Structure formats: structure tokens, C-alpha cells
Amino acid sequence: MKIIGIDVHAYAVGYVHGTYVMSGGRAATHEDGTLVRLRTDEGLDGWGEVTTLGRTYLPTSPGTIRAGLAELAPALLGLDPTRPSLVNRVMDATLLGQPYAKSALDVACWDLAGKALDRPVADLLGGVLTERWPLYEAVPLGEPAAMAAFVQGRREAGTERFQLKVGNEPRTDVDRTRACVEAGGASTVVVADANGGWDLASARTAVHGLAELPVFVEQPCRTTADCALAHRGSPLPLVLDESVSTLADVWSAKQNAGAVSVNLKISRVGGLTRTALLRDAMQELGLRVSLEDMWGGDVITAAVAQLAASTRQESLFMTSFFNDWTDGHVAGYRPRSVDGHGSLPDGPGLGITVDLERLGEPLLSLDA
């Protein structure tokens, strides 16, 4: 099989709950998503997605990603997409860094590899180990009562895992977290996620104030080193996210910061190939695995589902289906959650079929 064409599409991805708010005044009602289509000489297409969460969450943007794709795409024409490791070597030899652009291309290759073998990507990542898993939903930063009401509403839909957006004034963040814990039940899991929004002093104040609550604390500061300092002496379990992108980062998260879990975002790591590597290492290190991306719709949700299904059930911690949070339904709103749980979509590859009629003309189209 050979790649004979590459198309890059833009599409709008709106947040279905109004405005998504994080620490530091970061907020969004919709995002500018990027879809990548690989066309092959055997008539099969593969799809990948990368959708940013604004321009100040992680060091990327839609324009940056599309510029990277324009640099990478010519080098992939003629390659066999069912050999994702080779494709990654070519991408790395073509352009240093730019994991976000590479991620969408890598996901599309795995989609094609699964379709070529008539197997879901999960089978190629080691096989299905978890057929049904609980999903989490993020609670936008707001007044404590409003955040508690959000938790109550989503619990009625079956969700029992929540990632609370905190990271502003630490004492108010403690009040926000307490209100959400009280809105939960005995089986509710609560993670207070600052998205690196606290400085060290604020983080120490917040972590101390949260000590009596049954919660996890996620990414209190920007760097792993500062997260370790902020968490020193705390009885609460620590989760890292934005500061972990490589295998060395995973090792440091456990050994230097004392983290019990890492939230792996597919695009930050550089695609399914590298995310699966870090996932497998985390399982061997006894860390809990969280799987998602920055934002997106059906395509990235399907990629997350393939990873989640091939993860050990006892290791899987927090997983999101972004197509529940957004209106990015370019593949018929599949995969679909049921009662706050996710499962693998039926079908080979990512298990979805993208509706081209939902997309406009491509921003970039290359042919061999």
C-alpha cells in the first residue's frame, strides 16, 4: 500500500455546554479543528485529527499545525502507511519537533493499518483488554455552586468521574473542590486540575487546603519540578499532564515528583505510536493511565477509544470522549458513550466513517 494523496481540512468544533473555562482566564466556546485524510493506491482512506484548545494551553495553534503539515506531507507521498514506525522516522528526518502536526498523520496511518487488516486499531496495539470503561467529564471553572450543579447534572447522565478546573485564587479553588465533592457520591472520583495555573506559593496553599478532601491533584504548576515542590508532604495523590511528553518525562513524573498517574494527550506526545509506548511503560511502572487529547470530535475520540480498549482495566484511570463535550460529529457521533461509559466502536481501523459532506474543500491537497 502507498500513500498517493493527503488532504488537510479545517472544521469548527463547538463546546456543547456553553463556555469552557480554565485557569488564567483561558476560555473557549469553539475551536478550529484540523482533520487529515491519507488516500492510498488501494482505495482506502485513513483519518487523523488534531484540535487545539486555544493558543495558550499548549505550545501550538491551528496555524502552526497546518504549517507543519504542509512541510511533512510531501515527504510521506509514496510511503506505506501500514508501517507507522517508518512513517515516524521519515517525519522526524523531515521536521524537528512539531509533535502536534505529526500526531494527526500518525493516527491516520494506524487507521489505514487496521483497515488493511480488517481489524480495529486496538488489536494492533496489543489486543482488547477492556471492553467498557468509565469516562470523565471536565467541570469548567466557575462559582462553587455552579460547578457543583454541573457535577450533579452530569451524574444524572451516568458520569461519576470529574476533572474540576481550578488554578486561580487557591482558597476559592478549595471551596470549588469541596462543593463538587459534596455534590458527588460514594463512587465519584474527583480530580482538581490546575492546568499549571498556580505559581509555587499558590500551589502550596491550595494543596494544603485540599488535604482533607478525597481528591487527586493534577498539574498544580507548569513544570514537573515545581509540581514536586508544591506536592511535597501532601497526602493527596498527584497526577501530571502538561509537563509530560516523553518516556524520560514519565520516569521523572514517578521518581522525582511522586506522581501516581499521567494524563497522556495523543497530540502532545506525537501520535498513537508514541502514546502507546508511554502507556505501556506506565503500566509496567505501576502508574495509572489517563488517555485523551487537547480537544476534538469523533475522529480523536475514536483514537482514544482504541487506546483505552487496549489498556489494562486496572491501569485505566481517566478517559474522555470529546465528542460528548463537543459538536464535532463528522462521523455520525461515533463512538457513542452509554451511561457515562465508553466502548470500542465496531469496524476496522478507528472504527468510524468520516462524512465528507460535513467538510468543506481542503485547505491543502497533495497528490503523488
mmCIF file of C-alpha atoms in Angstrom:
data_model
loop_
_atom_site.group_PDB
_atom_site.id
_atom_site.type_symbol
_atom_site.label_atom_id
_atom_site.label_comp_id
_atom_site.label_asym_id
_atom_site.label_seq_id
_atom_site.Cartn_x
_atom_site.Cartn_y
_atom_site.Cartn_z
ATOM 1 C CA MET A 1 0.000 0.000 0.000
ATOM 2 C CA LYS A 2 1.216 3.504 -0.809
ATOM 3 C CA ILE A 3 0.073 6.983 0.142
ATOM 4 C CA ILE A 4 -0.952 8.739 -3.081
ATOM 5 C CA GLY A 5 -2.687 11.808 -1.651
ATOM 6 C CA ILE A 6 -3.004 13.893 1.508
ATOM 7 C CA ASP A 7 -5.837 16.302 2.322
ATOM 8 C CA VAL A 8 -5.992 18.726 5.240
ATOM 9 C CA HIS A 9 -9.415 20.024 6.301
ATOM 10 C CA ALA A 10 -10.457 22.670 8.822
ATOM 11 C CA TYR A 11 -13.684 22.329 10.783
ATOM 12 C CA ALA A 12 -15.318 24.133 13.688
ATOM 13 C CA VAL A 13 -15.626 22.268 16.997
ATOM 14 C CA GLY A 14 -18.045 23.877 19.460
ATOM 15 C CA TYR A 15 -18.379 23.230 23.195
ATOM 16 C CA VAL A 16 -21.900 21.964 23.905
ATOM 17 C CA HIS A 17 -22.074 23.311 27.476
ATOM 18 C CA GLY A 18 -21.548 26.969 26.590
ATOM 19 C CA THR A 19 -18.139 28.332 27.603
ATOM 20 C CA TYR A 20 -15.244 26.116 28.654
ATOM 21 C CA VAL A 21 -13.194 27.974 31.279
ATOM 22 C CA MET A 22 -9.779 27.105 32.716
ATOM 23 C CA SER A 23 -7.293 28.877 34.976
ATOM 24 C CA GLY A 24 -5.725 32.167 33.982
ATOM 25 C CA GLY A 25 -8.765 33.443 32.122
ATOM 26 C CA ARG A 26 -8.440 30.848 29.370
ATOM 27 C CA ALA A 27 -11.883 30.235 27.871
ATOM 28 C CA ALA A 28 -13.417 28.884 24.661
ATOM 29 C CA THR A 29 -16.813 28.381 23.063
ATOM 30 C CA HIS A 30 -15.436 26.693 19.944
ATOM 31 C CA GLU A 31 -12.101 25.636 18.442
ATOM 32 C CA ASP A 32 -10.595 25.475 14.968
ATOM 33 C CA GLY A 33 -10.038 21.765 14.338
ATOM 34 C CA THR A 34 -7.794 20.083 11.767
ATOM 35 C CA LEU A 35 -8.588 16.773 10.058
ATOM 36 C CA VAL A 36 -6.088 14.864 7.921
ATOM 37 C CA ARG A 37 -7.022 12.340 5.250
ATOM 38 C CA LEU A 38 -4.474 9.937 3.741
ATOM 39 C CA ARG A 39 -5.519 8.479 0.383
ATOM 40 C CA THR A 40 -3.917 5.248 -0.856
ATOM 41 C CA ASP A 41 -3.410 3.348 -4.096
ATOM 42 C CA GLU A 42 -5.672 0.562 -2.760
ATOM 43 C CA GLY A 43 -8.667 2.865 -2.415
ATOM 44 C CA LEU A 44 -8.591 3.033 1.381
ATOM 45 C CA ASP A 45 -8.567 6.317 3.306
ATOM 46 C CA GLY A 46 -7.139 6.952 6.766
ATOM 47 C CA TRP A 47 -8.142 9.805 9.064
ATOM 48 C CA GLY A 48 -6.448 11.696 11.867
ATOM 49 C CA GLU A 49 -7.353 14.749 13.923
ATOM 50 C CA VAL A 50 -5.630 17.400 15.974
ATOM 51 C CA THR A 51 -7.696 20.172 17.557
ATOM 52 C CA THR A 52 -6.071 22.702 19.849
ATOM 53 C CA LEU A 53 -7.520 24.236 22.998
ATOM 54 C CA GLY A 54 -6.816 27.867 22.246
ATOM 55 C CA ARG A 55 -3.306 29.186 21.695
ATOM 56 C CA THR A 56 -2.093 29.447 25.285
ATOM 57 C CA TYR A 57 -2.831 25.988 26.679
ATOM 58 C CA LEU A 58 -0.016 24.082 24.974
ATOM 59 C CA PRO A 59 2.703 25.451 22.652
ATOM 60 C CA THR A 60 0.797 25.070 19.407
ATOM 61 C CA SER A 61 -2.004 26.614 17.332
ATOM 62 C CA PRO A 62 -4.083 25.697 14.265
ATOM 63 C CA GLY A 63 -1.817 27.752 12.019
ATOM 64 C CA THR A 64 1.338 26.222 13.465
ATOM 65 C CA ILE A 65 -0.041 22.707 12.977
ATOM 66 C CA ARG A 66 -1.107 23.366 9.380
ATOM 67 C CA ALA A 67 2.279 24.862 8.542
ATOM 68 C CA GLY A 68 3.871 21.698 9.925
ATOM 69 C CA LEU A 69 1.552 19.509 7.880
ATOM 70 C CA ALA A 70 2.491 21.420 4.726
ATOM 71 C CA GLU A 71 6.163 20.671 5.461
ATOM 72 C CA LEU A 72 5.592 17.000 6.304
ATOM 73 C CA ALA A 73 3.044 15.931 3.697
ATOM 74 C CA PRO A 74 5.313 15.849 0.596
ATOM 75 C CA ALA A 75 7.751 13.528 2.384
ATOM 76 C CA LEU A 76 5.006 10.955 3.036
ATOM 77 C CA LEU A 77 3.809 10.516 -0.537
ATOM 78 C CA GLY A 78 4.743 7.042 -1.720
ATOM 79 C CA LEU A 79 5.258 5.604 1.770
ATOM 80 C CA ASP A 80 3.440 2.541 3.105
ATOM 81 C CA PRO A 81 1.057 3.856 5.818
ATOM 82 C CA THR A 82 0.750 0.396 7.389
ATOM 83 C CA ARG A 83 4.317 0.887 8.686
ATOM 84 C CA PRO A 84 3.780 3.723 11.183
ATOM 85 C CA SER A 85 7.245 3.370 12.724
ATOM 86 C CA LEU A 86 8.827 4.006 9.329
ATOM 87 C CA VAL A 87 6.475 6.928 8.708
ATOM 88 C CA ASN A 88 7.517 8.427 12.050
ATOM 89 C CA ARG A 89 11.198 8.081 11.158
ATOM 90 C CA VAL A 90 10.599 9.907 7.899
ATOM 91 C CA MET A 91 8.636 12.641 9.662
ATOM 92 C CA ASP A 92 11.393 13.086 12.254
ATOM 93 C CA ALA A 93 14.004 13.265 9.494
ATOM 94 C CA THR A 94 11.920 15.891 7.698
ATOM 95 C CA LEU A 95 10.973 18.221 10.548
ATOM 96 C CA LEU A 96 12.346 18.560 14.070
ATOM 97 C CA GLY A 97 9.691 18.591 16.792
ATOM 98 C CA GLN A 98 6.140 19.541 15.771
ATOM 99 C CA PRO A 99 4.519 16.526 17.503
ATOM 100 C CA TYR A 100 1.049 18.019 17.072
ATOM 101 C CA ALA A 101 1.230 18.002 13.269
ATOM 102 C CA LYS A 102 2.862 14.559 13.257
ATOM 103 C CA SER A 103 0.152 13.184 15.529
ATOM 104 C CA ALA A 104 -2.684 13.583 13.029
ATOM 105 C CA LEU A 105 -0.640 11.854 10.312
ATOM 106 C CA ASP A 106 0.366 9.028 12.643
ATOM 107 C CA VAL A 107 -3.252 8.416 13.713
ATOM 108 C CA ALA A 108 -4.294 8.280 10.049
ATOM 109 C CA CYS A 109 -1.612 5.652 9.396
ATOM 110 C CA TRP A 110 -2.917 3.459 12.203
ATOM 111 C CA ASP A 111 -6.436 3.863 10.824
ATOM 112 C CA LEU A 112 -5.198 2.560 7.469
ATOM 113 C CA ALA A 113 -3.198 -0.277 9.035
ATOM 114 C CA GLY A 114 -6.325 -1.514 10.775
ATOM 115 C CA LYS A 115 -8.453 -1.186 7.655
ATOM 116 C CA ALA A 116 -5.867 -3.067 5.577
ATOM 117 C CA LEU A 117 -6.009 -5.992 8.020
ATOM 118 C CA ASP A 118 -9.756 -5.655 8.694
ATOM 119 C CA ARG A 119 -9.036 -5.295 12.420
ATOM 120 C CA PRO A 120 -9.580 -2.492 14.922
ATOM 121 C CA VAL A 121 -6.517 -0.477 15.852
ATOM 122 C CA ALA A 122 -6.861 -1.803 19.421
ATOM 123 C CA ASP A 123 -5.931 -5.271 18.133
ATOM 124 C CA LEU A 124 -2.750 -3.848 16.604
ATOM 125 C CA LEU A 125 -1.887 -2.145 19.908
ATOM 126 C CA GLY A 126 -1.837 -5.455 21.767
ATOM 127 C CA GLY A 127 -5.454 -6.553 21.740
ATOM 128 C CA VAL A 128 -8.632 -5.585 23.569
ATOM 129 C CA LEU A 129 -8.230 -5.790 27.340
ATOM 130 C CA THR A 130 -11.065 -3.503 28.443
ATOM 131 C CA GLU A 131 -14.427 -3.685 26.711
ATOM 132 C CA ARG A 132 -16.187 -0.961 28.732
ATOM 133 C CA TRP A 133 -14.685 1.797 30.834
ATOM 134 C CA PRO A 134 -15.879 4.818 32.861
ATOM 135 C CA LEU A 135 -15.464 8.230 31.248
ATOM 136 C CA TYR A 136 -14.729 11.523 32.931
ATOM 137 C CA GLU A 137 -16.047 14.972 32.183
ATOM 138 C CA ALA A 138 -14.318 18.288 32.827
ATOM 139 C CA VAL A 139 -16.115 20.842 35.001
ATOM 140 C CA PRO A 140 -15.494 24.390 33.720
ATOM 141 C CA LEU A 141 -14.070 26.820 36.249
ATOM 142 C CA GLY A 142 -16.768 28.979 37.828
ATOM 143 C CA GLU A 143 -18.508 29.747 41.093
ATOM 144 C CA PRO A 144 -18.555 26.786 43.532
ATOM 145 C CA ALA A 145 -22.338 26.392 43.333
ATOM 146 C CA ALA A 146 -22.334 26.398 39.535
ATOM 147 C CA MET A 147 -19.592 23.774 39.415
ATOM 148 C CA ALA A 148 -21.459 21.608 41.903
ATOM 149 C CA ALA A 149 -24.622 21.896 39.806
ATOM 150 C CA PHE A 150 -22.650 20.780 36.734
ATOM 151 C CA VAL A 151 -21.464 17.694 38.629
ATOM 152 C CA GLN A 152 -24.994 16.875 39.739
ATOM 153 C CA GLY A 153 -26.319 17.231 36.208
ATOM 154 C CA ARG A 154 -23.687 15.005 34.644
ATOM 155 C CA ARG A 155 -24.106 12.404 37.384
ATOM 156 C CA GLU A 156 -27.736 12.096 36.294
ATOM 157 C CA ALA A 157 -26.387 11.079 32.867
ATOM 158 C CA GLY A 158 -24.225 8.362 34.441
ATOM 159 C CA THR A 159 -20.873 10.132 34.751
ATOM 160 C CA GLU A 160 -19.038 9.586 38.044
ATOM 161 C CA ARG A 161 -15.547 10.857 37.221
ATOM 162 C CA PHE A 162 -14.845 14.565 37.115
ATOM 163 C CA GLN A 163 -11.870 16.793 36.423
ATOM 164 C CA LEU A 164 -12.503 20.146 38.087
ATOM 165 C CA LYS A 165 -10.919 23.210 36.535
ATOM 166 C CA VAL A 166 -9.093 25.131 39.250
ATOM 167 C CA GLY A 167 -5.823 27.086 39.298
ATOM 168 C CA ASN A 168 -6.923 30.617 40.189
ATOM 169 C CA GLU A 169 -7.153 32.014 43.748
ATOM 170 C CA PRO A 170 -6.225 28.990 45.878
ATOM 171 C CA ARG A 171 -8.707 29.400 48.747
ATOM 172 C CA THR A 172 -11.581 29.824 46.332
ATOM 173 C CA ASP A 173 -10.308 26.776 44.455
ATOM 174 C CA VAL A 174 -10.561 24.795 47.687
ATOM 175 C CA ASP A 175 -14.175 25.972 48.033
ATOM 176 C CA ARG A 176 -14.865 24.932 44.432
ATOM 177 C CA THR A 177 -13.432 21.481 45.042
ATOM 178 C CA ARG A 178 -15.285 20.980 48.312
ATOM 179 C CA ALA A 179 -18.592 21.912 46.666
ATOM 180 C CA CYS A 180 -18.026 19.382 43.878
ATOM 181 C CA VAL A 181 -17.022 16.632 46.309
ATOM 182 C CA GLU A 182 -20.210 17.254 48.269
ATOM 183 C CA ALA A 183 -22.210 17.077 45.022
ATOM 184 C CA GLY A 184 -20.737 13.654 44.333
ATOM 185 C CA GLY A 185 -21.436 10.261 45.821
ATOM 186 C CA ALA A 186 -19.504 7.385 47.294
ATOM 187 C CA SER A 187 -18.266 6.227 43.878
ATOM 188 C CA THR A 188 -17.485 9.685 42.473
ATOM 189 C CA VAL A 189 -13.846 10.340 41.507
ATOM 190 C CA VAL A 190 -12.743 13.977 41.673
ATOM 191 C CA VAL A 191 -9.528 15.426 40.224
ATOM 192 C CA ALA A 192 -8.679 19.077 40.936
ATOM 193 C CA ASP A 193 -6.800 20.152 37.797
ATOM 194 C CA ALA A 194 -4.980 23.485 37.817
ATOM 195 C CA ASN A 195 -3.593 23.061 34.276
ATOM 196 C CA GLY A 196 -0.343 24.541 35.597
ATOM 197 C CA GLY A 197 -2.168 27.707 36.637
ATOM 198 C CA TRP A 198 -0.752 28.144 40.161
ATOM 199 C CA ASP A 199 2.608 29.618 40.987
ATOM 200 C CA LEU A 200 4.519 27.750 43.669
ATOM 201 C CA ALA A 201 3.170 29.735 46.617
ATOM 202 C CA SER A 202 -0.451 29.435 45.446
ATOM 203 C CA ALA A 203 0.011 25.746 44.721
ATOM 204 C CA ARG A 204 1.348 25.081 48.214
ATOM 205 C CA THR A 205 -1.610 26.955 49.711
ATOM 206 C CA ALA A 206 -4.133 25.080 47.563
ATOM 207 C CA VAL A 207 -2.633 21.636 48.087
ATOM 208 C CA HIS A 208 -2.558 22.211 51.854
ATOM 209 C CA GLY A 209 -6.174 23.389 51.810
ATOM 210 C CA LEU A 210 -7.306 20.335 49.834
ATOM 211 C CA ALA A 211 -5.580 17.860 52.157
ATOM 212 C CA GLU A 212 -8.738 16.722 53.951
ATOM 213 C CA LEU A 213 -10.722 16.141 50.752
ATOM 214 C CA PRO A 214 -10.830 12.790 48.871
ATOM 215 C CA VAL A 215 -9.385 14.163 45.637
ATOM 216 C CA PHE A 216 -6.471 13.869 43.248
ATOM 217 C CA VAL A 217 -4.442 16.984 42.400
ATOM 218 C CA GLU A 218 -3.416 17.434 38.763
ATOM 219 C CA GLN A 219 -0.617 19.606 37.330
ATOM 220 C CA PRO A 220 -0.539 22.301 40.026
ATOM 221 C CA CYS A 221 2.380 24.147 38.354
ATOM 222 C CA ARG A 222 3.861 24.369 34.864
ATOM 223 C CA THR A 223 6.901 22.159 35.391
ATOM 224 C CA THR A 224 7.332 18.731 36.931
ATOM 225 C CA ALA A 225 9.958 20.142 39.293
ATOM 226 C CA ASP A 226 7.593 22.795 40.668
ATOM 227 C CA CYS A 227 4.754 20.264 40.889
ATOM 228 C CA ALA A 228 7.022 18.094 43.035
ATOM 229 C CA LEU A 229 7.809 21.037 45.325
ATOM 230 C CA ALA A 230 4.148 22.055 45.570
ATOM 231 C CA HIS A 231 3.115 18.498 46.429
ATOM 232 C CA ARG A 232 5.893 17.816 48.957
ATOM 233 C CA GLY A 233 4.417 16.454 52.196
ATOM 234 C CA SER A 234 0.882 16.205 50.829
ATOM 235 C CA PRO A 235 -1.158 13.038 51.411
ATOM 236 C CA LEU A 236 -3.074 13.599 48.158
ATOM 237 C CA PRO A 237 -2.219 11.576 45.038
ATOM 238 C CA LEU A 238 -0.560 13.656 42.300
ATOM 239 C CA VAL A 239 -1.387 13.460 38.578
ATOM 240 C CA LEU A 240 0.792 15.081 35.923
ATOM 241 C CA ASP A 241 -0.260 16.143 32.434
ATOM 242 C CA GLU A 242 1.141 19.109 30.519
ATOM 243 C CA SER A 243 4.753 18.620 31.656
ATOM 244 C CA VAL A 244 4.985 15.022 30.368
ATOM 245 C CA SER A 245 5.697 14.339 26.695
ATOM 246 C CA THR A 246 8.490 11.744 26.585
ATOM 247 C CA LEU A 247 9.487 8.455 28.178
ATOM 248 C CA ALA A 248 12.067 10.325 30.259
ATOM 249 C CA ASP A 249 9.295 12.646 31.465
ATOM 250 C CA VAL A 250 7.214 9.641 32.573
ATOM 251 C CA TRP A 251 10.150 8.290 34.564
ATOM 252 C CA SER A 252 10.710 11.688 36.183
ATOM 253 C CA ALA A 253 6.997 12.009 36.992
ATOM 254 C CA LYS A 254 7.171 8.879 39.106
ATOM 255 C CA GLN A 255 10.679 9.009 40.540
ATOM 256 C CA ASN A 256 11.130 12.755 41.076
ATOM 257 C CA ALA A 257 7.582 14.073 41.559
ATOM 258 C CA GLY A 258 5.956 11.030 43.138
ATOM 259 C CA ALA A 259 3.061 11.103 40.667
ATOM 260 C CA VAL A 260 0.654 8.160 40.662
ATOM 261 C CA SER A 261 -0.778 8.887 37.202
ATOM 262 C CA VAL A 262 -0.037 10.758 33.988
ATOM 263 C CA ASN A 263 -2.610 12.139 31.583
ATOM 264 C CA LEU A 264 -1.359 11.278 28.089
ATOM 265 C CA LYS A 265 -2.601 13.545 25.323
ATOM 266 C CA ILE A 266 -2.134 11.895 21.939
ATOM 267 C CA SER A 267 -1.108 15.018 20.045
ATOM 268 C CA ARG A 268 1.254 16.326 22.743
ATOM 269 C CA VAL A 269 3.130 13.032 22.632
ATOM 270 C CA GLY A 270 3.115 12.879 18.820
ATOM 271 C CA GLY A 271 0.522 10.260 17.855
ATOM 272 C CA LEU A 272 -0.701 6.776 18.690
ATOM 273 C CA THR A 273 2.726 5.201 18.139
ATOM 274 C CA ARG A 274 4.424 7.172 20.904
ATOM 275 C CA THR A 275 1.371 7.325 23.167
ATOM 276 C CA ALA A 276 1.116 3.524 23.152
ATOM 277 C CA LEU A 277 4.822 3.326 24.066
ATOM 278 C CA LEU A 278 4.357 5.644 27.050
ATOM 279 C CA ARG A 279 1.118 3.888 28.028
ATOM 280 C CA ASP A 280 2.848 0.509 28.100
ATOM 281 C CA ALA A 281 5.779 1.881 30.110
ATOM 282 C CA MET A 282 3.393 3.448 32.618
ATOM 283 C CA GLN A 283 1.609 0.153 33.113
ATOM 284 C CA GLU A 284 4.908 -1.579 33.832
ATOM 285 C CA LEU A 285 5.867 1.224 36.244
ATOM 286 C CA GLY A 286 2.622 0.785 38.159
ATOM 287 C CA LEU A 287 1.226 4.176 37.160
ATOM 288 C CA ARG A 288 -2.423 4.766 36.372
ATOM 289 C CA VAL A 289 -3.056 5.757 32.771
ATOM 290 C CA SER A 290 -5.280 8.613 31.616
ATOM 291 C CA LEU A 291 -5.930 8.968 27.889
ATOM 292 C CA GLU A 292 -7.284 11.835 25.813
ATOM 293 C CA ASP A 293 -6.186 14.816 23.706
ATOM 294 C CA MET A 294 -6.471 18.604 23.851
ATOM 295 C CA TRP A 295 -9.904 18.818 22.206
ATOM 296 C CA GLY A 296 -11.769 17.432 19.206
ATOM 297 C CA GLY A 297 -14.661 15.419 17.844
ATOM 298 C CA ASP A 298 -15.418 11.959 16.526
ATOM 299 C CA VAL A 299 -12.020 11.184 14.970
ATOM 300 C CA ILE A 300 -9.855 11.853 18.010
ATOM 301 C CA THR A 301 -12.489 10.237 20.242
ATOM 302 C CA ALA A 302 -12.204 7.065 18.165
ATOM 303 C CA ALA A 303 -8.412 7.141 18.530
ATOM 304 C CA VAL A 304 -8.749 7.493 22.309
ATOM 305 C CA ALA A 305 -11.198 4.578 22.364
ATOM 306 C CA GLN A 306 -8.706 2.327 20.570
ATOM 307 C CA LEU A 307 -6.038 3.142 23.156
ATOM 308 C CA ALA A 308 -8.390 2.749 26.098
ATOM 309 C CA ALA A 309 -9.689 -0.621 24.915
ATOM 310 C CA SER A 310 -6.120 -1.962 24.665
ATOM 311 C CA THR A 311 -5.158 -0.735 28.160
ATOM 312 C CA ARG A 312 -5.289 -2.921 31.252
ATOM 313 C CA GLN A 313 -8.545 -2.326 33.067
ATOM 314 C CA GLU A 314 -6.830 -1.923 36.437
ATOM 315 C CA SER A 315 -4.466 0.699 34.983
ATOM 316 C CA LEU A 316 -7.038 2.844 33.188
ATOM 317 C CA PHE A 317 -7.912 5.936 35.228
ATOM 318 C CA MET A 318 -9.411 8.959 33.432
ATOM 319 C CA THR A 319 -10.575 8.813 29.808
ATOM 320 C CA SER A 320 -12.630 11.346 27.893
ATOM 321 C CA PHE A 321 -14.916 11.098 24.877
ATOM 322 C CA PHE A 322 -14.591 14.597 23.465
ATOM 323 C CA ASN A 323 -17.472 14.057 21.077
ATOM 324 C CA ASP A 324 -19.743 14.122 24.160
ATOM 325 C CA TRP A 325 -18.367 17.559 25.058
ATOM 326 C CA THR A 326 -18.378 18.998 21.538
ATOM 327 C CA ASP A 327 -20.395 19.076 18.331
ATOM 328 C CA GLY A 328 -17.536 17.772 16.184
ATOM 329 C CA HIS A 329 -19.680 14.958 14.783
ATOM 330 C CA VAL A 330 -18.102 14.329 11.389
ATOM 331 C CA ALA A 331 -18.560 10.554 11.684
ATOM 332 C CA GLY A 332 -22.162 10.265 12.846
ATOM 333 C CA TYR A 333 -21.371 10.903 16.537
ATOM 334 C CA ARG A 334 -19.401 7.693 16.869
ATOM 335 C CA PRO A 335 -18.100 6.214 19.064
ATOM 336 C CA ARG A 336 -21.003 6.887 21.400
ATOM 337 C CA SER A 337 -20.881 6.747 25.187
ATOM 338 C CA VAL A 338 -23.615 4.994 27.181
ATOM 339 C CA ASP A 339 -24.420 5.871 30.802
ATOM 340 C CA GLY A 340 -21.073 7.564 31.368
ATOM 341 C CA HIS A 341 -19.051 4.696 29.896
ATOM 342 C CA GLY A 342 -17.115 4.253 26.681
ATOM 343 C CA SER A 343 -16.522 1.245 24.474
ATOM 344 C CA LEU A 344 -14.834 0.383 21.208
ATOM 345 C CA PRO A 345 -16.718 1.297 18.022
ATOM 346 C CA ASP A 346 -17.413 -1.561 15.617
ATOM 347 C CA GLY A 347 -15.358 -1.774 12.467
ATOM 348 C CA PRO A 348 -11.732 -1.894 11.302
ATOM 349 C CA GLY A 349 -9.174 0.851 11.824
ATOM 350 C CA LEU A 350 -10.532 3.594 14.060
ATOM 351 C CA GLY A 351 -13.995 2.073 13.612
ATOM 352 C CA ILE A 352 -15.616 5.172 12.118
ATOM 353 C CA THR A 353 -16.514 6.548 8.693
ATOM 354 C CA VAL A 354 -15.999 10.272 8.136
ATOM 355 C CA ASP A 355 -18.769 12.001 6.201
ATOM 356 C CA LEU A 356 -17.022 14.113 3.571
ATOM 357 C CA GLU A 357 -20.210 16.084 3.014
ATOM 358 C CA ARG A 358 -19.740 17.542 6.515
ATOM 359 C CA LEU A 359 -16.440 19.079 5.409
ATOM 360 C CA GLY A 360 -15.631 21.887 3.056
ATOM 361 C CA GLU A 361 -12.896 21.968 0.445
ATOM 362 C CA PRO A 362 -9.475 21.002 1.862
ATOM 363 C CA LEU A 363 -7.044 23.702 2.909
ATOM 364 C CA LEU A 364 -4.244 21.597 1.453
ATOM 365 C CA SER A 365 -4.434 18.756 -1.070
ATOM 366 C CA LEU A 366 -1.358 16.943 -2.377
ATOM 367 C CA ASP A 367 -1.152 14.134 -4.896
ATOM 368 C CA ALA A 368 1.750 11.892 -5.789
#
